[in-house]
CSV table of C-alpha atoms in Angstrom, one decimal:
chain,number,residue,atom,x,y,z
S,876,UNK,CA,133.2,150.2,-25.6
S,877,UNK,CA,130.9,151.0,-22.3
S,878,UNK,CA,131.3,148.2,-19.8
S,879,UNK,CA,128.4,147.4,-17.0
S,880,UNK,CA,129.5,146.2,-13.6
S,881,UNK,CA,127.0,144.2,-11.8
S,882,UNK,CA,126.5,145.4,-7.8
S,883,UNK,CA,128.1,142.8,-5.2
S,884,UNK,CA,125.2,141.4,-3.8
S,885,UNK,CA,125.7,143.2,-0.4
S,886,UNK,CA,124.7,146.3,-2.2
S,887,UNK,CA,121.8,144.6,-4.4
S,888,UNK,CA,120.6,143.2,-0.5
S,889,UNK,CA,120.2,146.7,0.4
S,890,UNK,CA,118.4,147.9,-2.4
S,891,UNK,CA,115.8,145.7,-1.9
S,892,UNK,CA,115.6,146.3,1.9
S,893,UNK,CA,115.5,150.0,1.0
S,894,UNK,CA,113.0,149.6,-1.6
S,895,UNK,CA,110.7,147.4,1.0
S,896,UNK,CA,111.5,150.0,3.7
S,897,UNK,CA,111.4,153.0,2.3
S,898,UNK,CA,108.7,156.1,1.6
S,899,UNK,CA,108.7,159.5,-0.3
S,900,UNK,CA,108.3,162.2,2.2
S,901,UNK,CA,105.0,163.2,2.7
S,902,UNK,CA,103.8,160.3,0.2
S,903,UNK,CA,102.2,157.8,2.9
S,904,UNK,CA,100.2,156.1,0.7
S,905,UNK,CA,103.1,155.5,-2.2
S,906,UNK,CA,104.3,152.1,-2.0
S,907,UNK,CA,107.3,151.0,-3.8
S,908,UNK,CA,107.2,147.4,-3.1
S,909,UNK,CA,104.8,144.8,-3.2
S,910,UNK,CA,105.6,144.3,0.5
S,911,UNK,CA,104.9,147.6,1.4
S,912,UNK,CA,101.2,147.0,0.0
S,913,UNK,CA,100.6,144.0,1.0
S,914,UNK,CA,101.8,144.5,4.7
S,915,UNK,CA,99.1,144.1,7.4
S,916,UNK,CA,99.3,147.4,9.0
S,917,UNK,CA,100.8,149.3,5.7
S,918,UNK,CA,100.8,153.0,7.2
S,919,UNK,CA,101.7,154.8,10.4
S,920,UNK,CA,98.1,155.8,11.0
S,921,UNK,CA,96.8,152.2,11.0
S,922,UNK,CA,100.2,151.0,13.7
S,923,UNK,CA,98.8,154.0,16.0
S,924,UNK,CA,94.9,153.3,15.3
S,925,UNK,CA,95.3,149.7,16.5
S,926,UNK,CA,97.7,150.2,19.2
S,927,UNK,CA,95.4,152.8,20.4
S,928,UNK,CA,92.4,150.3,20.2
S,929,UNK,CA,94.2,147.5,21.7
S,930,UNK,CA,95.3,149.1,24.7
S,931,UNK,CA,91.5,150.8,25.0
S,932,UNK,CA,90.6,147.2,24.9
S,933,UNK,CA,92.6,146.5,28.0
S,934,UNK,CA,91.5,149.5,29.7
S,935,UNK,CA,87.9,148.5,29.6
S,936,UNK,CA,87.3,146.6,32.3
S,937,UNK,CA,88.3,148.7,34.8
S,938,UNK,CA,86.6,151.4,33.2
S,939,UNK,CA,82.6,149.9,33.1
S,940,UNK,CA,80.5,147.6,35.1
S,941,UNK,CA,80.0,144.0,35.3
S,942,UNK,CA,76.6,144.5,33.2
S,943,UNK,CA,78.6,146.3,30.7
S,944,UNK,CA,81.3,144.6,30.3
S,945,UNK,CA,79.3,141.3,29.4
S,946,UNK,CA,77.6,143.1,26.5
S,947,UNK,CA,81.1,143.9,25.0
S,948,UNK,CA,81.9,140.1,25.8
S,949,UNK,CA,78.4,139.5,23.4
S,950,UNK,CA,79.3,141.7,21.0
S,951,UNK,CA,82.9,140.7,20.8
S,952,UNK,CA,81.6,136.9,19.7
S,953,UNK,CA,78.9,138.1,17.7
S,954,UNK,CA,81.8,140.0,15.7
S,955,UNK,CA,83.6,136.9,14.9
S,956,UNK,CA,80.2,135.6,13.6
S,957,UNK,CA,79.9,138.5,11.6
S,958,UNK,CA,83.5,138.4,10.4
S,959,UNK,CA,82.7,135.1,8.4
S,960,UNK,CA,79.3,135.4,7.8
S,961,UNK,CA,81.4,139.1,5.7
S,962,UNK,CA,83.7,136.3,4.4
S,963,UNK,CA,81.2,134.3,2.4
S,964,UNK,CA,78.6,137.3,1.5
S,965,UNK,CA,80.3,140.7,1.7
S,966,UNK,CA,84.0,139.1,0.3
S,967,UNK,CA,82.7,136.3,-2.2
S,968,UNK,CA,79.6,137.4,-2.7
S,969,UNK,CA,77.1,134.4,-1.7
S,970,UNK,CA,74.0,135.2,0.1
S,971,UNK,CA,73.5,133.5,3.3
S,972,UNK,CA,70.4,133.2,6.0
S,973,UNK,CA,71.5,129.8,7.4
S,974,UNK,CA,74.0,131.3,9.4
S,975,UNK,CA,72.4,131.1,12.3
S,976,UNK,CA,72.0,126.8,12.2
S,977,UNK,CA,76.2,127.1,12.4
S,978,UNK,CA,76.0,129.0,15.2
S,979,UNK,CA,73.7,126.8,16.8
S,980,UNK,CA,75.7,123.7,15.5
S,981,UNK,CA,79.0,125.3,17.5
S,982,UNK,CA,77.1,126.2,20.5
S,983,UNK,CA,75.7,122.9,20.7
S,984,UNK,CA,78.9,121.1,19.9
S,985,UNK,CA,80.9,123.1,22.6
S,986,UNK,CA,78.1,122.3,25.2
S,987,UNK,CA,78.1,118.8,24.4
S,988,UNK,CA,82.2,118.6,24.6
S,989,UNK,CA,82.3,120.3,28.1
S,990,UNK,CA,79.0,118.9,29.9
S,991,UNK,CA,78.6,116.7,32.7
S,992,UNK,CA,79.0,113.1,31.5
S,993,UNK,CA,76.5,112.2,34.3
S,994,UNK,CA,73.9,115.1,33.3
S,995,UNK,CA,70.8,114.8,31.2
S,996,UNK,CA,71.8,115.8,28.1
S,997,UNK,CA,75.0,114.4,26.1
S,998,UNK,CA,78.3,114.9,27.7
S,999,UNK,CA,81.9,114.5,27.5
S,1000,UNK,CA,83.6,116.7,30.3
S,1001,UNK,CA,86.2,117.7,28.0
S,1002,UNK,CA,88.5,121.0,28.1
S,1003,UNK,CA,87.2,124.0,26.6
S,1004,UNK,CA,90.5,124.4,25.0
S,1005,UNK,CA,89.6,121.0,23.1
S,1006,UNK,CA,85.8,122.4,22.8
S,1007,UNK,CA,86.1,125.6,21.5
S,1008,UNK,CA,88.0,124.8,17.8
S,1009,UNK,CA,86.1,121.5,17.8
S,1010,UNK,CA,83.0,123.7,17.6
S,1011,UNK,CA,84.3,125.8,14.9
S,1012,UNK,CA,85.7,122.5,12.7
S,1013,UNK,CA,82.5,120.2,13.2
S,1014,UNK,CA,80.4,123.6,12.3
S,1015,UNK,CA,82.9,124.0,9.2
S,1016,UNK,CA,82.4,120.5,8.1
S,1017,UNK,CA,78.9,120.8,8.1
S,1018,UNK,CA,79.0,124.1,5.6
S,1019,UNK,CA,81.5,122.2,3.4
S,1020,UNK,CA,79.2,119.3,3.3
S,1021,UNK,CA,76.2,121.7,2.0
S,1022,UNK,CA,77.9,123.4,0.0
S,1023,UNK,CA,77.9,121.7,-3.1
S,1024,UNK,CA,74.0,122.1,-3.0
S,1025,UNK,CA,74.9,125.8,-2.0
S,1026,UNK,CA,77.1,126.4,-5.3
S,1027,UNK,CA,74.5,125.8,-7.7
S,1028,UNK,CA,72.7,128.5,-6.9
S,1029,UNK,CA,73.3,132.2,-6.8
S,1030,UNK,CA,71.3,135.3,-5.8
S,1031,UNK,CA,67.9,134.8,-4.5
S,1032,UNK,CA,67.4,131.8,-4.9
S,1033,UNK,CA,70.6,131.2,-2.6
S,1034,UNK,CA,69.4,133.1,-0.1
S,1035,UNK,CA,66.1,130.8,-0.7
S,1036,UNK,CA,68.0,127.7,-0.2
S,1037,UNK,CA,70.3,129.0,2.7
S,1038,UNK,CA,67.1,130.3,4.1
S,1039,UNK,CA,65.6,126.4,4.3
S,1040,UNK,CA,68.4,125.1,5.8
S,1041,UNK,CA,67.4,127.3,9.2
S,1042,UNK,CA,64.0,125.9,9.1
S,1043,UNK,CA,65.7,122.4,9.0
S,1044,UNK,CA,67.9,122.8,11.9
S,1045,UNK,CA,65.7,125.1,14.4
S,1046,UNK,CA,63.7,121.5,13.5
S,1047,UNK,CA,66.3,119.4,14.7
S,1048,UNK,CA,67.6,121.2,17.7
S,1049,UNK,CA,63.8,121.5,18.6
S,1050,UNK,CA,63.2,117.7,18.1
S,1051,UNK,CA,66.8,116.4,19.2
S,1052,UNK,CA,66.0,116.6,23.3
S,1053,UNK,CA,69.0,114.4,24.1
S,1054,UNK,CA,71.5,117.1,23.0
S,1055,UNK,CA,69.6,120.2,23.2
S,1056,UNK,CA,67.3,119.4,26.4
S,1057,UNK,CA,64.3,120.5,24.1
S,1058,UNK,CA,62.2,123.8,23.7
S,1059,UNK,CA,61.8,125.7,27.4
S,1060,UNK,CA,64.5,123.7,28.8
S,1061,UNK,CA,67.4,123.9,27.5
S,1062,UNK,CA,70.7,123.2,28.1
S,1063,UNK,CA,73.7,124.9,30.0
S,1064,UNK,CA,76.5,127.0,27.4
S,1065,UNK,CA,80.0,125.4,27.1
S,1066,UNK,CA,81.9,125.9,30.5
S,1067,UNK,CA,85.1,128.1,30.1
S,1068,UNK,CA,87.8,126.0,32.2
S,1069,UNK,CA,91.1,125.4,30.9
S,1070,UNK,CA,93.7,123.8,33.5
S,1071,UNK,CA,90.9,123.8,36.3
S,1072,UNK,CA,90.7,128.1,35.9
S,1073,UNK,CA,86.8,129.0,35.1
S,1074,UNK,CA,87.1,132.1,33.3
S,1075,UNK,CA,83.4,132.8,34.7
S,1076,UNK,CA,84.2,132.7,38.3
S,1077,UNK,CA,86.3,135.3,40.0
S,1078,UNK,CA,89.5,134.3,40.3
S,1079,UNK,CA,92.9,136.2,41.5
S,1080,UNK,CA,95.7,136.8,38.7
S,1081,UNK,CA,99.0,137.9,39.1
S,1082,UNK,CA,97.8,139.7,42.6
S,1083,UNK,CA,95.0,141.4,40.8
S,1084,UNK,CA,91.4,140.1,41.7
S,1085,UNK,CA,89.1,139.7,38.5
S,1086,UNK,CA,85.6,139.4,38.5
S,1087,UNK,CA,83.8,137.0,35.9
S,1088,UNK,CA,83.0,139.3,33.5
S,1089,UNK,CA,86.3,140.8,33.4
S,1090,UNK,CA,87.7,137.4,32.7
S,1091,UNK,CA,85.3,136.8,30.0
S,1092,UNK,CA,86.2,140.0,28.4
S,1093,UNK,CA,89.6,139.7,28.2
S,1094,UNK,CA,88.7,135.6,26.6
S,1095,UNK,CA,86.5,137.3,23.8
S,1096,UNK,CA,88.6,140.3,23.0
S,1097,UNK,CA,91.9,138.1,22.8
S,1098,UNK,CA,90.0,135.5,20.5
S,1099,UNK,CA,88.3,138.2,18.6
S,1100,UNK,CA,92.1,139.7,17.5
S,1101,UNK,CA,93.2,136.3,16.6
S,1102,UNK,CA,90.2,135.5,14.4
S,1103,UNK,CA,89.8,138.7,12.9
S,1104,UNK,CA,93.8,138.8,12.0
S,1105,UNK,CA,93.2,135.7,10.4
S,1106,UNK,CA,90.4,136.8,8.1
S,1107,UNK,CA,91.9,140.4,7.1
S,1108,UNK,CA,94.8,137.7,5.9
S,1109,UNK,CA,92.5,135.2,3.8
S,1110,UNK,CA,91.1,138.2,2.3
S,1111,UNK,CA,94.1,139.9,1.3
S,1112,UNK,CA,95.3,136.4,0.0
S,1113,UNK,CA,95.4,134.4,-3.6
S,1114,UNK,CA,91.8,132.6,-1.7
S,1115,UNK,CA,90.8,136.0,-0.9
S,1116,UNK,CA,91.7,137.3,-4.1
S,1117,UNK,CA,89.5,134.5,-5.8
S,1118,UNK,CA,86.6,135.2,-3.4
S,1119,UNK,CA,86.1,139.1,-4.8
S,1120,UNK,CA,86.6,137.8,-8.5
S,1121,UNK,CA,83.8,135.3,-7.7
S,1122,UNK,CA,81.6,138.5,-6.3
S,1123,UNK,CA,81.9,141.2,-9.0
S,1124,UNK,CA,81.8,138.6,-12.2
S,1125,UNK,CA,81.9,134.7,-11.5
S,1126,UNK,CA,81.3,134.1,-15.3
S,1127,UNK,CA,84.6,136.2,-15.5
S,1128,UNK,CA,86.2,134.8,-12.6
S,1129,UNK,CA,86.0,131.0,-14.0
S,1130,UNK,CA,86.8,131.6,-17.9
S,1131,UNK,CA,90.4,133.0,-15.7
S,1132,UNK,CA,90.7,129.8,-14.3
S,1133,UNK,CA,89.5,130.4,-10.6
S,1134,UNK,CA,87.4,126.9,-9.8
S,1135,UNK,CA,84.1,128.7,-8.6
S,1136,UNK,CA,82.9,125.1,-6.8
S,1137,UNK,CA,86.0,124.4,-5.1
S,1138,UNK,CA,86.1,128.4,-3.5
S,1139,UNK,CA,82.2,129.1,-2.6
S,1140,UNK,CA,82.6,125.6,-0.7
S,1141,UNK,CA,85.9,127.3,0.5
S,1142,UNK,CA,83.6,129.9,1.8
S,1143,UNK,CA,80.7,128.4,3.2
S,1144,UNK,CA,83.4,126.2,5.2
S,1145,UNK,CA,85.3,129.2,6.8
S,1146,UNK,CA,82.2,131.1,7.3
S,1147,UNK,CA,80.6,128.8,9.2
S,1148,UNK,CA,83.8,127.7,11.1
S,1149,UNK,CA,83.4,131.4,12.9
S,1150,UNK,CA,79.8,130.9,13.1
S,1151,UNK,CA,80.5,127.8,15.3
S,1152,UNK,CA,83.5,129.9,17.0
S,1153,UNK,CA,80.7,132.2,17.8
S,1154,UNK,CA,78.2,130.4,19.1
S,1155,UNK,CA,80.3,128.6,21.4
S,1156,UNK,CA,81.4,131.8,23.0
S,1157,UNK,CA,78.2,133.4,22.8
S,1158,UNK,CA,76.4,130.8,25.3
S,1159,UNK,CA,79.5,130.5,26.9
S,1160,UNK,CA,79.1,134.3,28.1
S,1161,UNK,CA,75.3,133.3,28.4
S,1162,UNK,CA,75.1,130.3,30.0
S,1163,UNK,CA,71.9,128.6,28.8
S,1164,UNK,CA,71.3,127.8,25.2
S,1165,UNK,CA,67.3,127.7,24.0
S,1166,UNK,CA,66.8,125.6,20.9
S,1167,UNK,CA,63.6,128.1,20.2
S,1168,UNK,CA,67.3,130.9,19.8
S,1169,UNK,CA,68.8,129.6,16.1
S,1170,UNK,CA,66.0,130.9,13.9
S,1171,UNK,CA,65.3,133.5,10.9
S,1172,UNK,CA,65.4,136.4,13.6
S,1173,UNK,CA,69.4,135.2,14.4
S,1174,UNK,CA,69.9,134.9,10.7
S,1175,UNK,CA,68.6,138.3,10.4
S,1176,UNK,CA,70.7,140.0,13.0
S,1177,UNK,CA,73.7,138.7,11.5
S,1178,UNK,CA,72.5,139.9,8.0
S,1179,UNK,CA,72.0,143.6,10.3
S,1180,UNK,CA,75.7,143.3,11.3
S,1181,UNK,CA,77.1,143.4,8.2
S,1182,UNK,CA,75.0,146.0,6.5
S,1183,UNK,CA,75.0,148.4,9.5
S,1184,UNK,CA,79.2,147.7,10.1
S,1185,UNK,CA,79.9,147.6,6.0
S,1186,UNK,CA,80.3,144.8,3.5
S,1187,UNK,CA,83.2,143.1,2.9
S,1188,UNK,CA,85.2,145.0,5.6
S,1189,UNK,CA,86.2,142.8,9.1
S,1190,UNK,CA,86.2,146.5,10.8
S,1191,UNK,CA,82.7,147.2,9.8
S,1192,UNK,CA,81.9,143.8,10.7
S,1193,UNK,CA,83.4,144.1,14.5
S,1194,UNK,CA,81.1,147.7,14.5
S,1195,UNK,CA,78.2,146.5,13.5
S,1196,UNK,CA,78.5,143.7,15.8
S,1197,UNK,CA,78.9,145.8,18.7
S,1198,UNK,CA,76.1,148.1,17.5
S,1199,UNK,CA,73.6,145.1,17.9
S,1200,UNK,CA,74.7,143.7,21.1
S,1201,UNK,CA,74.6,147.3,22.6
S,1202,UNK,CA,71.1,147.7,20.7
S,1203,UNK,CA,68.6,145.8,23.4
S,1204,UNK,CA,70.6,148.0,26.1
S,1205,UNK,CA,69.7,151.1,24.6
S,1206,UNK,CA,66.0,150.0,23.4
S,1207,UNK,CA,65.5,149.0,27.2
S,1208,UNK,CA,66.1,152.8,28.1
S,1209,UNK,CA,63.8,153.9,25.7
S,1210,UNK,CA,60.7,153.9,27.9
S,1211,UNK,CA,62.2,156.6,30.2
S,1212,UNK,CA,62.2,159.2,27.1
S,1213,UNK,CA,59.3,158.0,25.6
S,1214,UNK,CA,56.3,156.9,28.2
S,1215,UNK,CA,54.2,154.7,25.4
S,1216,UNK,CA,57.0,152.2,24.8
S,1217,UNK,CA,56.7,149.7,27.8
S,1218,UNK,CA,59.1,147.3,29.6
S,1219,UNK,CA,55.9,144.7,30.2
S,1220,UNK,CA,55.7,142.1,26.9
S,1221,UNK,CA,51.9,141.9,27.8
S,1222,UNK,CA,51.5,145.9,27.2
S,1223,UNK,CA,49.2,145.8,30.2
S,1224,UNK,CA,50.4,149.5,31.4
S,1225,UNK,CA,48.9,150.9,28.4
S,1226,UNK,CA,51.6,151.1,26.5
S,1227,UNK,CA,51.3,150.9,22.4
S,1228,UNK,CA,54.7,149.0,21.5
S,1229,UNK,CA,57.2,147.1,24.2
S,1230,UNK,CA,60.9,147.1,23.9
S,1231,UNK,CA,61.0,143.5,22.8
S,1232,UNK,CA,58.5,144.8,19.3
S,1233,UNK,CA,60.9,148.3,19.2
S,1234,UNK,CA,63.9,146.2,19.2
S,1235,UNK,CA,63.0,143.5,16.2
S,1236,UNK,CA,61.7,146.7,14.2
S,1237,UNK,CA,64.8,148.4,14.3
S,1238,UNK,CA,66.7,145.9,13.0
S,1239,UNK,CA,64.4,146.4,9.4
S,1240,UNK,CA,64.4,150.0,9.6
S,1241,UNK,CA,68.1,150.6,10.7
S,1242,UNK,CA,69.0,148.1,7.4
S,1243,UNK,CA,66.5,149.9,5.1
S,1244,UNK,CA,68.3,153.6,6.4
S,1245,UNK,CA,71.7,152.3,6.2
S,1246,UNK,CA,71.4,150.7,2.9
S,1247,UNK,CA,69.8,153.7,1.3
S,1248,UNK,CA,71.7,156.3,2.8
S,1249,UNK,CA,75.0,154.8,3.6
S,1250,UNK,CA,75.9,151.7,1.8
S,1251,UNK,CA,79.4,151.4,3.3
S,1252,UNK,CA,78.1,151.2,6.6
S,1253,UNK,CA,79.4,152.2,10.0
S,1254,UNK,CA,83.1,151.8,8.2
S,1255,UNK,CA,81.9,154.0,5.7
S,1256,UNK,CA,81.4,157.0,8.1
S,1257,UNK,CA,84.4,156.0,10.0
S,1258,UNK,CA,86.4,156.7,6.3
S,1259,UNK,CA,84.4,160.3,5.5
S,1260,UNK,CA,85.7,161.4,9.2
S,1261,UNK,CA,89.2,160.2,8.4
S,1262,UNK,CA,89.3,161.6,4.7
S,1263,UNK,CA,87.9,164.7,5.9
S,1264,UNK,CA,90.8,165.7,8.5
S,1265,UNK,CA,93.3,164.2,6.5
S,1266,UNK,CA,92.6,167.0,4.1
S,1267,UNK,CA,91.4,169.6,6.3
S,1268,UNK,CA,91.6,172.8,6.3
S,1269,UNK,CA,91.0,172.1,2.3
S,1270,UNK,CA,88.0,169.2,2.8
S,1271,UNK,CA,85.2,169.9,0.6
């Protein structure tokens, strides 16, 4: 009679850190464990790629301008309002043009927290350390309190109703002069001091001198790696899970058991807790916040990242934020290649278009390209390149 013997469970411990551990040679992309696929960085080339990013990151601001380096400082907090305006619309599939009354409700809310208590407008003189998430949370509550209107619509006419909600708040921040100091006034951005260091004065650090915009670099970037960690998580979690069931077939999704109510409100909250994340930091690298700046035109640039970056990616949505904050930049050297684009808004040099019109008609046209020619997006061409040298000489 054949006998089994169990293995002690030294041995049955090392089978399973083997089985987490280990690869076929040559087979990167054969997991044998549901570790191994659902690890953050699951392949060599990703541990290099963002290593290699990370440390270019920190390289940076010895490497460009001031000037520069505060457009990377933009487009580093317009890529963690991308990152969850991607949450809600590329990852659970809900249309949003409101986005950009969350902003303004985070950029208004940090302002508030940090401002003079004497000044003209509301003010607390609190840290920015106690600002900065209190912008995100009030900005969150406010998309969980709308959602449950949000939820019972789906397609255009969400985008309908999402699109109403800006009109209603550029209203408010228009009319409510106490908070936002009213239209061409304004109000000073959230001031960056934690502990008494302003991170937008030059200060000396560890015996190196740093200018302001090398301070507020290093801020973005460092809060741009945390938030965007966080949201390649959720997505790759039982909520994030949900969210994409919800997207391809919400009939589907709910007759498996997934509450659709309880996760688009899930949704609309996290999304619009980065949108408040980012508009705090955005007018924080700014300065002065315009009540005239949270309409359509914000919710459209927003709508831009995503497409032109790649839906329901956070890497596409970090590229196609950085596209759009380096867009003005590159429509403002425009003029010296092509004489009837003008710097002067008034077009009194003769000029048929100004940089200002050039710059709102790209956004259209580079959406209209990107959609019809390349869907993925930015991340989409960043995948050809890497599929075609991964299987080159033999890439067809």
């Amino acid at each position: 009679m054949a006998t089994t013997t169990r293995p002690a469970p030294a041995d049955r411990a090392r089978g399973v850190r083997a089985a987490r551990g280990s690869r076929l040679r040559g087979r990167r992309d054969l997991y044998t464990s549901y570790a191994q696929d659902m690890a953050l960085l699951n392949t060599p080339g990703k541990r290099w790629g963002v290593g290699a990013i990370v440390a270019l990151g920190l390289a940076l601001p010895w490497m460009f301008v001031d000037p520069i380096l505060q457009i990377f400082a933009i487009g580093f907090a317009y890529a963690i309002g991308a990152i969850g305006l991607n949450l809600v619309t590329g990852y659970a599939g809900q249309v949003s043009l409101g986005h950009a009354v969350f902003v303004g409700i985070g950029a208004y809310t940090a302002a508030a927290l940090t401002g003079d208590v004497d000044g003209r407008q509301i003010g607390l003189g609190l840290q920015f350390i106690v600002a900065l998430p209190a912008a995100g949370v009030v900005a969150g509550l406010v998309g969980w309190a709308v959602s449950p209107v949000f939820a019972r619509f789906r397609g255009l006419y969400l985008a309908i109703v999402t699109l109403g909600l800006v009109f209603l708040g550029e209203h408010i921040f228009k009319e409510w002069t106490s908070l936002t100091g009213g239209l061409g006034a304004g109000r000073r951005g959230a001031i960056p001091e934690i502990m008494g260091w302003r991170f937008d004065q030059p200060g000396e650090l560890l015996g190196v001198t740093l200018t302001a915009n090398q301070q507020l670099f290093y801020l973005t970037l460092v809060l741009l790696i945390v938030f965007a960690v966080l949201a390649r998580n959720l997505a790759r979690s039982q909520v994030g899970r949900a969210f994409s069931a919800i997207r391809d077939r919400d009939i589907a999704a709910e007759i498996m058991g997934i509450k659709l109510s309880r996760y688009k409100a899930i949704a609309f909250a996290v999304s619009s807790f980065y949108a408040g994340i980012a508009g705090a930091l955005f007018y924080t690298v700014n300065t002065q916040i315009d009540p005239a700046s949270f309409g359509l035109l914000l919710s459209v640039q927003y709508i831009a990242m995503v497409l032109i970056g790649g839906v329901a990616t956070i890497s596409g949505s970090i590229m196609g934020a950085l596209f759009i904050a380096f867009l003005p930049f590159i429509t403002r050297q425009a003029p010296i290649l092509f004489p009837f684009i003008s710097t002067d808004p008034s077009l009194r040099d003769g000029g048929l278009i100004n940089v200002f019109q050039l710059e709102a008609a790209l956004y259209g046209v580079l959406i209209i390209l990107f959609l019809i020619l390349q869907p993925r997006g930015l991340f989409g061409l960043w995948l050809k390149v890497r599929n075609y040298w991964k299987g080159w000489p033999f890439s067809h």
